[in-house]
Tab-separated table of C-alpha atoms in Angstrom:
chain	number	residue	atom	x	y	z
P	1	UNK	CA	39.614	0.013	-13.321
P	2	UNK	CA	38.731	2.379	-10.545
P	3	UNK	CA	35.351	3.938	-9.956
P	4	UNK	CA	36.542	7.402	-10.930
P	5	UNK	CA	37.671	6.084	-14.369
P	6	UNK	CA	34.247	4.561	-14.943
P	7	UNK	CA	32.523	7.850	-14.076
P	8	UNK	CA	34.812	9.813	-16.418
P	9	UNK	CA	34.143	7.387	-19.289
P	10	UNK	CA	30.382	7.612	-18.793
P	11	UNK	CA	30.577	11.395	-18.829
P	12	UNK	CA	32.586	11.371	-22.089
P	13	UNK	CA	30.193	8.946	-23.790
P	14	UNK	CA	27.181	11.083	-22.839
P	15	UNK	CA	28.941	14.165	-24.255
P	16	UNK	CA	29.653	12.322	-27.527
P	17	UNK	CA	26.018	11.246	-27.875
P	18	UNK	CA	24.807	14.791	-27.293
P	19	UNK	CA	27.280	16.094	-29.896
P	20	UNK	CA	26.063	13.549	-32.483
P	21	UNK	CA	22.327	14.371	-32.301
P	22	UNK	CA	22.309	17.784	-34.186
P	23	UNK	CA	23.956	16.205	-37.293
P	24	UNK	CA	21.022	13.923	-38.036
P	25	UNK	CA	18.826	16.421	-39.879
P	26	UNK	CA	21.593	17.805	-42.242
P	27	UNK	CA	22.537	14.266	-43.287
P	28	UNK	CA	18.938	13.481	-44.163
P	29	UNK	CA	18.616	16.759	-46.142
P	30	UNK	CA	21.787	15.996	-48.070
P	31	UNK	CA	20.518	12.510	-48.982
P	32	UNK	CA	17.248	14.003	-50.255
P	33	UNK	CA	19.134	16.535	-52.412
P	34	UNK	CA	21.235	13.769	-53.940
P	35	UNK	CA	18.159	11.672	-54.700
P	36	UNK	CA	16.303	14.587	-56.415
P	37	UNK	CA	18.407	14.689	-59.681
P	38	UNK	CA	18.079	10.961	-60.139
P	39	UNK	CA	14.284	11.244	-59.881
P	40	UNK	CA	14.254	14.088	-62.409
P	41	UNK	CA	16.326	12.084	-64.895
P	42	UNK	CA	13.962	9.125	-64.590
P	43	UNK	CA	10.965	11.428	-65.235
P	44	UNK	CA	12.637	12.893	-68.389
P	45	UNK	CA	13.276	9.403	-69.684
P	46	UNK	CA	9.609	8.490	-69.352
P	47	UNK	CA	8.534	11.676	-71.269
P	48	UNK	CA	11.032	11.022	-74.108
P	49	UNK	CA	9.861	7.441	-74.440
P	50	UNK	CA	6.244	8.550	-74.899
P	51	UNK	CA	7.237	11.110	-77.527
P	52	UNK	CA	9.359	8.605	-79.451
P	53	UNK	CA	6.405	6.222	-79.822
P	54	UNK	CA	4.508	8.874	-81.784
P	55	UNK	CA	7.440	9.552	-84.205
P	56	UNK	CA	8.205	7.778	-87.551
P	57	UNK	CA	9.742	4.280	-87.644
P	58	UNK	CA	12.857	5.553	-89.331
P	59	UNK	CA	13.646	7.687	-86.359
P	60	UNK	CA	13.616	4.759	-83.941
P	61	UNK	CA	17.139	3.663	-84.733
P	62	UNK	CA	18.492	7.131	-84.250
P	63	UNK	CA	16.469	7.585	-81.109
P	64	UNK	CA	17.717	4.308	-79.714
P	65	UNK	CA	21.249	5.319	-80.617
P	66	UNK	CA	20.719	8.595	-78.751
P	67	UNK	CA	19.160	6.953	-75.716
P	68	UNK	CA	22.068	4.570	-75.226
P	69	UNK	CA	24.559	7.270	-74.333
P	70	UNK	CA	21.880	8.894	-72.190
P	71	UNK	CA	21.368	5.662	-70.299
P	72	UNK	CA	25.096	5.318	-69.950
P	73	UNK	CA	25.245	8.865	-68.673
P	74	UNK	CA	22.399	8.259	-66.263
P	75	UNK	CA	23.859	5.047	-64.819
P	76	UNK	CA	26.518	6.703	-62.688
P	77	UNK	CA	23.968	9.131	-61.287
P	78	UNK	CA	21.794	6.244	-60.079
P	79	UNK	CA	24.704	4.499	-58.435
P	80	UNK	CA	25.955	7.449	-56.425
P	81	UNK	CA	23.681	6.828	-53.438
P	82	UNK	CA	25.777	4.165	-51.711
P	83	UNK	CA	29.096	6.050	-51.770
P	84	UNK	CA	27.391	9.228	-50.659
P	85	UNK	CA	25.672	7.393	-47.727
P	86	UNK	CA	28.991	5.823	-46.744
P	87	UNK	CA	30.622	9.229	-46.811
P	88	UNK	CA	27.842	10.652	-44.629
P	89	UNK	CA	28.308	7.788	-42.093
P	90	UNK	CA	32.039	8.470	-42.023
P	91	UNK	CA	31.289	12.139	-41.473
P	92	UNK	CA	28.999	11.285	-38.550
P	93	UNK	CA	31.597	9.043	-36.948
P	94	UNK	CA	34.242	11.679	-37.403
P	95	UNK	CA	31.877	14.293	-35.981
P	96	UNK	CA	31.219	12.622	-32.675
P	97	UNK	CA	34.866	11.590	-32.393
P	98	UNK	CA	35.835	15.216	-32.856
P	99	UNK	CA	33.238	16.180	-30.246
P	100	UNK	CA	34.582	13.530	-27.932
P	101	UNK	CA	38.190	14.680	-28.379
P	102	UNK	CA	37.859	18.449	-28.684
P	103	UNK	CA	34.505	19.617	-27.284
P	104	UNK	CA	34.755	17.814	-23.861
P	105	UNK	CA	36.666	20.075	-21.545
P	106	UNK	CA	38.934	18.984	-18.740
P	107	UNK	CA	36.778	20.975	-16.339
P	108	UNK	CA	33.786	18.759	-17.221
P	109	UNK	CA	35.822	15.671	-16.397
P	110	UNK	CA	36.983	17.191	-13.124
P	111	UNK	CA	33.409	18.136	-12.208
P	112	UNK	CA	32.250	14.584	-12.959
P	113	UNK	CA	35.051	13.129	-10.869
P	114	UNK	CA	34.337	15.517	-8.014
P	115	UNK	CA	30.601	14.695	-8.133
P	116	UNK	CA	31.333	10.972	-8.116
P	117	UNK	CA	33.728	11.293	-5.203
P	118	UNK	CA	31.174	13.409	-3.362
P	119	UNK	CA	28.471	10.753	-3.842
P	120	UNK	CA	30.841	7.997	-2.715
P	121	UNK	CA	31.783	10.020	0.356
P	122	UNK	CA	28.131	10.603	1.221
P	123	UNK	CA	27.374	6.868	0.857
P	124	UNK	CA	30.308	5.929	3.078
P	125	UNK	CA	29.344	8.572	5.622
P	126	UNK	CA	25.744	7.322	5.695
P	127	UNK	CA	26.980	3.767	6.187
P	128	UNK	CA	29.213	4.847	9.058
P	129	UNK	CA	26.329	6.757	10.629
P	130	UNK	CA	24.079	3.675	10.420
P	131	UNK	CA	26.763	1.531	11.992
P	132	UNK	CA	27.290	4.123	14.736
P	133	UNK	CA	23.568	4.346	15.454
P	134	UNK	CA	23.283	0.550	15.529
P	135	UNK	CA	26.241	0.239	17.902
P	136	UNK	CA	24.803	2.977	20.119
P	137	UNK	CA	21.419	1.241	20.272
P	138	UNK	CA	23.039	-2.092	21.103
P	139	UNK	CA	25.097	-0.450	23.822
P	140	UNK	CA	22.013	1.255	25.244
P	141	UNK	CA	20.066	-2.016	25.206
P	142	UNK	CA	22.926	-3.833	26.924
P	143	UNK	CA	23.171	-1.088	29.541
P	144	UNK	CA	19.416	-1.179	30.099
P	145	UNK	CA	19.489	-4.961	30.414
P	146	UNK	CA	22.359	-4.736	32.896
P	147	UNK	CA	20.524	-2.077	34.898
P	148	UNK	CA	17.363	-4.200	35.018
P	149	UNK	CA	19.362	-7.246	36.075
P	150	UNK	CA	21.065	-5.238	38.823
P	151	UNK	CA	17.712	-3.865	39.986
P	152	UNK	CA	16.141	-7.328	39.982
P	153	UNK	CA	19.083	-8.674	41.966
P	154	UNK	CA	18.752	-5.823	44.460
P	155	UNK	CA	15.022	-6.403	44.883
P	156	UNK	CA	15.455	-10.169	45.184
P	157	UNK	CA	18.174	-9.799	47.789
P	158	UNK	CA	16.604	-7.046	49.860
P	159	UNK	CA	12.826	-7.463	49.583
P	160	UNK	CA	10.637	-8.920	52.308
P	161	UNK	CA	10.010	-12.678	52.156
P	162	UNK	CA	7.481	-14.345	54.478
P	163	UNK	CA	7.484	-18.057	55.295
P	164	UNK	CA	6.312	-20.428	58.066
P	165	UNK	CA	9.164	-20.887	60.499
P	166	UNK	CA	7.647	-23.197	63.157
P	167	UNK	CA	4.579	-24.213	65.192
P	168	UNK	CA	4.728	-23.502	68.875
P	169	UNK	CA	2.533	-25.642	71.185
P	170	UNK	CA	1.433	-24.838	74.728
P	171	UNK	CA	-0.257	-27.139	77.247
P	172	UNK	CA	-3.279	-25.844	79.126
P	173	UNK	CA	-5.165	-27.485	82.053
P	174	UNK	CA	-8.862	-26.831	82.559
P	175	UNK	CA	-9.492	-26.984	86.320
P	176	UNK	CA	-13.255	-27.229	85.882
P	177	UNK	CA	-13.253	-30.232	83.516
P	178	UNK	CA	-9.932	-31.570	84.682
P	179	UNK	CA	-8.864	-32.026	81.027
P	180	UNK	CA	-5.736	-30.971	79.164
P	181	UNK	CA	-5.722	-29.157	75.853
P	182	UNK	CA	-3.016	-27.739	73.616
P	183	UNK	CA	-2.906	-24.457	71.762
P	184	UNK	CA	-0.979	-24.252	68.440
P	185	UNK	CA	0.710	-20.997	67.339
P	186	UNK	CA	2.016	-20.766	63.731
P	187	UNK	CA	5.058	-18.472	63.546
P	188	UNK	CA	5.848	-16.524	60.371
P	189	UNK	CA	9.246	-14.966	59.696
P	190	UNK	CA	10.342	-12.215	57.329
P	191	UNK	CA	13.758	-13.320	56.080
P	192	UNK	CA	14.288	-10.184	53.966
P	193	UNK	CA	16.257	-7.064	54.793
P	194	UNK	CA	13.277	-4.729	54.314
P	195	UNK	CA	9.847	-4.625	55.972
P	196	UNK	CA	6.523	-5.703	54.504
P	197	UNK	CA	3.685	-3.425	53.474
P	198	UNK	CA	0.027	-4.394	53.815
P	199	UNK	CA	0.713	-7.817	55.328
P	200	UNK	CA	-2.335	-10.061	55.869
P	201	UNK	CA	-2.168	-13.568	57.391
P	202	UNK	CA	-4.896	-16.202	57.263
P	203	UNK	CA	-4.880	-19.544	59.114
P	204	UNK	CA	-7.307	-22.496	59.007
P	205	UNK	CA	-7.376	-25.562	61.326
P	206	UNK	CA	-9.152	-28.780	60.375
P	207	UNK	CA	-9.611	-32.102	62.244
P	208	UNK	CA	-10.848	-34.660	59.662
P	209	UNK	CA	-11.863	-38.277	59.673
P	210	UNK	CA	-10.111	-38.922	56.351
P	211	UNK	CA	-6.920	-37.571	54.791
P	212	UNK	CA	-7.250	-34.616	52.445
P	213	UNK	CA	-8.109	-35.749	48.916
P	214	UNK	CA	-5.891	-34.956	45.954
P	215	UNK	CA	-6.431	-31.519	44.387
P	216	UNK	CA	-8.211	-30.231	47.462
P	217	UNK	CA	-9.487	-26.633	47.119
P	218	UNK	CA	-8.208	-25.404	50.550
P	219	UNK	CA	-10.965	-22.898	51.323
P	220	UNK	CA	-9.949	-19.707	53.094
P	221	UNK	CA	-11.699	-18.104	56.023
P	222	UNK	CA	-11.548	-14.327	56.258
P	223	UNK	CA	-12.783	-14.336	59.830
P	224	UNK	CA	-9.334	-14.908	61.283
P	225	UNK	CA	-7.537	-12.520	58.899
P	226	UNK	CA	-4.786	-10.544	60.662
P	227	UNK	CA	-3.552	-7.291	59.076
P	228	UNK	CA	-0.078	-6.645	60.466
P	229	UNK	CA	3.503	-5.794	59.553
P	230	UNK	CA	6.740	-7.742	59.703
P	231	UNK	CA	10.029	-5.887	59.985
P	232	UNK	CA	13.356	-7.106	58.603
P	233	UNK	CA	14.261	-10.503	60.099
P	234	UNK	CA	11.184	-10.258	62.345
P	235	UNK	CA	8.693	-12.986	63.351
P	236	UNK	CA	4.902	-12.708	63.527
P	237	UNK	CA	2.444	-15.180	65.137
P	238	UNK	CA	-0.780	-16.083	63.360
P	239	UNK	CA	-4.142	-16.694	65.046
P	240	UNK	CA	-3.651	-19.811	67.264
P	241	UNK	CA	-5.693	-22.976	67.116
P	242	UNK	CA	-6.474	-25.636	69.742
P	243	UNK	CA	-6.791	-29.426	69.991
P	244	UNK	CA	-8.029	-31.498	72.912
P	245	UNK	CA	-6.299	-34.458	74.517
P	246	UNK	CA	-8.926	-36.866	73.108
P	247	UNK	CA	-8.467	-35.559	69.548
P	248	UNK	CA	-4.729	-35.624	69.954
P	249	UNK	CA	-4.922	-39.255	71.038
P	250	UNK	CA	-7.142	-40.033	68.012
P	251	UNK	CA	-4.562	-38.454	65.710
P	252	UNK	CA	-1.862	-40.517	67.409
P	253	UNK	CA	-3.874	-43.668	66.766
P	254	UNK	CA	-4.564	-42.722	63.118
P	255	UNK	CA	-8.347	-42.436	63.384
P	256	UNK	CA	-8.220	-38.634	62.948
P	257	UNK	CA	-6.175	-36.315	60.738
P	258	UNK	CA	-5.214	-32.805	61.778
P	259	UNK	CA	-4.240	-30.115	59.226
P	260	UNK	CA	-3.238	-26.451	59.335
P	261	UNK	CA	-3.181	-24.332	56.187
P	262	UNK	CA	-3.216	-20.665	55.285
P	263	UNK	CA	-1.437	-17.871	53.456
P	264	UNK	CA	0.328	-14.543	53.839
P	265	UNK	CA	-0.141	-11.705	51.322
P	266	UNK	CA	1.995	-8.575	51.324
P	267	UNK	CA	3.857	-5.923	49.315
P	268	UNK	CA	7.509	-5.098	49.596
P	269	UNK	CA	8.842	-1.529	49.815
P	270	UNK	CA	10.046	-1.372	46.204
P	271	UNK	CA	7.866	0.533	43.747
P	272	UNK	CA	6.407	-1.269	40.767
P	273	UNK	CA	6.569	-4.765	42.243
P	274	UNK	CA	3.555	-7.045	42.463
P	275	UNK	CA	1.877	-8.407	45.585
P	276	UNK	CA	3.597	-11.460	47.033
P	277	UNK	CA	1.819	-14.551	48.351
P	278	UNK	CA	3.084	-17.450	50.454
P	279	UNK	CA	0.814	-20.458	50.979
P	280	UNK	CA	1.337	-23.427	53.261
P	281	UNK	CA	-0.331	-26.632	54.442
P	282	UNK	CA	1.048	-28.700	57.312
P	283	UNK	CA	-0.168	-31.937	58.826
P	284	UNK	CA	0.261	-33.261	62.355
P	285	UNK	CA	2.440	-36.229	61.494
P	286	UNK	CA	3.369	-37.686	64.888
P	287	UNK	CA	2.430	-37.382	68.572
P	288	UNK	CA	5.035	-38.351	71.147
P	289	UNK	CA	3.889	-39.333	74.678
P	290	UNK	CA	0.438	-40.135	76.106
P	291	UNK	CA	-1.953	-37.225	75.617
P	292	UNK	CA	-4.508	-38.803	77.995
P	293	UNK	CA	-2.068	-39.281	80.888
P	294	UNK	CA	-0.791	-36.713	83.308
P	295	UNK	CA	1.899	-34.520	81.891
P	296	UNK	CA	5.129	-34.720	83.878
P	297	UNK	CA	8.817	-35.207	83.368
P	298	UNK	CA	8.206	-38.822	82.443
P	299	UNK	CA	5.380	-38.030	79.984
P	300	UNK	CA	6.388	-35.066	77.809
P	301	UNK	CA	3.833	-34.846	74.995
P	302	UNK	CA	5.214	-33.420	71.736
P	303	UNK	CA	3.615	-32.733	68.372
P	304	UNK	CA	5.602	-33.021	65.133
P	305	UNK	CA	4.309	-31.266	61.992
P	306	UNK	CA	5.300	-31.872	58.382
P	307	UNK	CA	4.460	-30.338	55.012
P	308	UNK	CA	1.470	-31.661	53.129
P	309	UNK	CA	2.032	-32.585	49.479
P	310	UNK	CA	-0.074	-29.667	48.164
P	311	UNK	CA	-0.655	-25.941	48.706
P	312	UNK	CA	2.971	-25.070	49.546
P	313	UNK	CA	4.552	-22.355	47.424
P	314	UNK	CA	5.803	-18.761	47.524
P	315	UNK	CA	6.594	-16.016	45.007
């Protein structure tokens, strides 16, 4: 059965129920009218019985003979309620059937069908609209996600990125003391394709009797802070440090430990990005040559640096 048939049947049943309601009161009135004569007959019988008690004994036989036909006559009147009620029920059934068959117009059925089809169409249209809106939102979210991914890839590939490239060392001779010393120059490089903004570089040098302990705090000194800029693929030198020949020899022998640490903070040129930080810590791992001897072609002193196990990261 299709939906339109169900709607038409519901409409017809409602019409039949509405047609049946006005017949209720006449049926009740008719039942009351039929019950009234029977009540009157019963009342007359009670009056006659009271009068007959006051009469002579000889009249009792005649009175009883007269009451018998009366009772026989009254019996059918008392038994007429059931057939009459059955007839009224049949009349009710026939009434709403007639209303169902003759009073419901074809235009009412067509209006019900049209209303049902209109409701179904509206439901289907609303469902399609929800599906369209959902698909549009998903498409917009996917496009936004793709745009953000493309922007992140652009920023990651083009932004400035600072890191320690190398440590340059230069030998210096003090004519007054007759001693040699070396200066150390950390070199930073911007490997990105765009320049930095607000670049600051800090460098700390420490000669210690013991190796750095685990979880060392690496204090920063703002005295040697250098505000500068690094262009694309450009290199920038930090504040240099120095170490004497005696200290260099002590490091070579393992009685001293020489460390360099620091950081670079900067912004890239892209709006809405956070400040970037690169931290480093390097240790003088090996000294080649004799720092206390004269420097010549047979005694070329070299310093080799390596990364310490902590304080090395970049974002």
